Coordinates of C-alpha atoms in Angstrom, one line a residue:
M1 CA 115.0 115.3 103.7
S2 CA 112.7 112.5 104.9
L3 CA 109.6 111.8 102.7
I4 CA 107.4 110.8 105.6
Q5 CA 107.3 111.3 109.4
T6 CA 108.8 108.2 111.0
P7 CA 110.2 107.5 114.4
T8 CA 113.9 107.0 114.8
L9 CA 115.2 104.1 116.9
E10 CA 118.7 104.0 118.3
T11 CA 120.7 101.1 119.6
E12 CA 124.3 100.9 120.9
R13 CA 125.8 101.0 117.3
L14 CA 122.9 101.7 115.0
I15 CA 120.3 104.3 113.9
L16 CA 117.1 103.0 112.4
R17 CA 115.3 105.7 110.5
G18 CA 112.6 106.1 107.9
P19 CA 113.4 105.6 104.2
K20 CA 114.3 108.5 102.1
A21 CA 114.7 109.0 98.4
S22 CA 118.6 108.6 98.5
D23 CA 118.2 105.1 99.9
G24 CA 116.6 103.9 96.7
E25 CA 120.0 103.3 95.0
A26 CA 121.2 100.9 97.8
F27 CA 117.8 99.2 97.9
M28 CA 117.7 98.7 94.0
G29 CA 121.3 97.6 94.1
F30 CA 120.6 94.8 96.6
Y31 CA 117.5 93.7 94.6
A32 CA 119.7 93.4 91.5
T33 CA 121.7 90.7 93.1
A34 CA 121.3 87.0 93.8
R35 CA 121.5 87.7 97.5
S36 CA 117.9 89.0 97.3
K37 CA 116.5 85.6 96.3
F38 CA 114.9 85.0 99.7
T39 CA 113.1 88.4 99.7
G40 CA 111.5 88.4 96.2
G41 CA 114.5 89.1 94.1
P42 CA 116.5 89.4 92.0
M43 CA 114.4 91.9 90.1
P44 CA 114.9 94.5 87.4
P45 CA 115.5 98.1 88.5
R46 CA 111.9 99.3 87.8
Q47 CA 110.4 96.6 89.9
A48 CA 112.9 97.2 92.7
W49 CA 112.1 101.0 92.6
N50 CA 108.4 100.1 92.8
F51 CA 109.1 97.8 95.8
F52 CA 111.0 100.6 97.4
G53 CA 108.0 102.9 96.9
T54 CA 105.9 100.2 98.6
E55 CA 108.2 100.4 101.6
I56 CA 107.6 104.1 101.9
G57 CA 103.9 103.8 101.2
H58 CA 103.6 101.2 104.0
W59 CA 104.6 103.9 106.5
A60 CA 101.9 106.3 105.1
I61 CA 99.2 103.6 105.2
H62 CA 99.9 101.9 108.6
G63 CA 102.0 104.4 110.5
F64 CA 104.8 101.8 110.9
G65 CA 107.1 100.1 108.4
M66 CA 110.6 99.0 107.7
F67 CA 113.5 101.2 108.9
I68 CA 116.6 101.9 107.0
V69 CA 119.5 100.7 109.2
T70 CA 122.7 102.8 109.4
R71 CA 125.7 102.8 111.7
K72 CA 125.9 105.7 114.1
G73 CA 128.0 108.4 112.4
S74 CA 127.1 107.3 108.9
D75 CA 124.0 107.7 106.8
A76 CA 124.9 104.8 104.4
P77 CA 122.1 102.2 104.3
L78 CA 123.1 98.8 105.6
G79 CA 119.8 97.2 105.2
I80 CA 116.1 97.5 106.0
V81 CA 114.6 96.0 109.1
G82 CA 111.3 96.5 110.8
H83 CA 107.5 96.1 110.8
W84 CA 105.7 94.7 107.8
Y85 CA 102.0 94.0 107.3
P86 CA 101.0 94.3 103.7
W87 CA 97.5 93.6 102.4
G88 CA 96.6 89.9 102.7
W89 CA 99.3 89.1 105.3
P90 CA 97.8 87.0 108.1
E91 CA 99.9 88.5 110.9
R92 CA 102.2 91.5 111.5
E93 CA 105.8 90.7 111.0
V94 CA 109.2 91.9 112.0
G95 CA 111.6 91.3 109.1
W96 CA 115.2 92.0 108.1
V97 CA 117.3 92.4 105.0
L98 CA 121.0 93.4 105.0
F99 CA 122.0 94.9 101.7
D100 CA 125.8 94.0 101.8
A101 CA 127.3 90.6 102.7
A102 CA 130.1 92.6 104.4
S103 CA 127.5 93.6 107.1
E104 CA 126.7 90.0 107.9
G105 CA 128.2 88.3 111.0
Q106 CA 128.5 91.5 113.0
G107 CA 125.2 91.3 114.9
I108 CA 123.7 94.2 112.9
A109 CA 120.5 92.4 111.9
R110 CA 120.1 91.0 115.5
E111 CA 120.6 94.4 117.1
A112 CA 118.2 96.2 114.7
A113 CA 115.5 93.4 114.8
G114 CA 115.7 93.4 118.6
A115 CA 115.0 97.2 118.6
C116 CA 112.1 96.6 116.3
L117 CA 110.6 93.8 118.3
D118 CA 110.8 96.0 121.4
H119 CA 109.1 98.8 119.5
A120 CA 106.4 96.4 118.3
W121 CA 105.6 95.2 121.8
R122 CA 106.0 98.4 123.8
V123 CA 105.1 101.2 121.4
L124 CA 102.9 99.7 118.8
K125 CA 101.3 97.4 121.4
W126 CA 101.1 94.4 119.0
D127 CA 99.6 91.2 120.6
T128 CA 101.7 88.9 118.4
V129 CA 104.8 89.1 116.2
V130 CA 106.0 86.7 113.6
S131 CA 108.8 86.6 111.1
Y132 CA 108.1 84.9 107.7
I133 CA 111.2 83.2 106.3
A134 CA 111.7 81.6 103.0
H135 CA 112.7 77.9 102.9
G136 CA 116.4 77.7 102.5
N137 CA 117.2 81.0 104.2
E138 CA 119.1 79.4 107.1
A139 CA 120.8 82.7 108.1
S140 CA 117.4 84.2 108.8
V141 CA 116.2 81.0 110.6
A142 CA 119.3 81.2 112.8
L143 CA 118.7 84.9 113.6
A144 CA 115.0 84.2 114.4
K145 CA 116.1 81.6 116.9
R146 CA 118.8 83.9 118.4
L147 CA 116.0 86.4 119.0
G148 CA 114.1 83.7 120.9
A149 CA 111.5 82.9 118.2
T150 CA 110.2 79.4 117.7
L151 CA 108.8 77.7 114.6
D152 CA 105.0 77.8 114.5
E153 CA 104.0 75.0 112.1
N154 CA 100.3 75.8 112.6
A155 CA 100.5 79.4 111.6
V156 CA 98.7 80.6 108.5
Q157 CA 101.1 81.1 105.6
P158 CA 101.2 84.6 103.9
K159 CA 102.0 83.0 100.5
P160 CA 100.2 79.7 100.4
D161 CA 101.5 78.9 96.9
T162 CA 105.2 79.3 98.2
P163 CA 105.0 78.4 101.9
G164 CA 107.9 79.2 104.1
Y165 CA 108.7 79.1 107.8
V166 CA 106.7 81.1 110.3
Y167 CA 108.7 82.0 113.5
R168 CA 106.8 83.4 116.4
H169 CA 108.5 85.8 118.7
P170 CA 107.9 85.5 122.5
R171 CA 106.1 88.3 124.3
P172 CA 108.5 89.9 126.8
E173 CA 107.8 89.0 130.4
G174 CA 105.7 91.6 132.2
L175 CA 103.8 92.8 129.2
S176 CA 100.1 92.2 129.3

């Protein structure tokens, strides 16, 4: 059972759906590991659970948010990818996190982020899209570049005390 009404996006290999209670274990498991260092972790289970609740609440507040990514034919969460605009953020973001290192290098994040970018431009009608990336997260920098984004050194930082990179995604041709 889904906790909130969210759209479902589908790609060639993936289903992007709204978060549900059973996804909490995978989310908390990821945030217990050192792999989460670029996205606010590691963190204790209670903090990770609260962060997971924030992901769900984001959908309720904004009507958009981060999708749980699964392979077609499986409901096991591979990661969380999508639209993010928490209080105080200077711009709307498309971000990505893969929970399991075994999912890296297969184009999953690129496929999911590409679907979310398309959704941001064509459905949500955003006028700009960025991805905020922590310094040192070279895998995310490489993905942003593969998605066509360019570094915007003049963009306002979402966390001025711990600045990172701001990659700006190009508006698809033909969209006004």
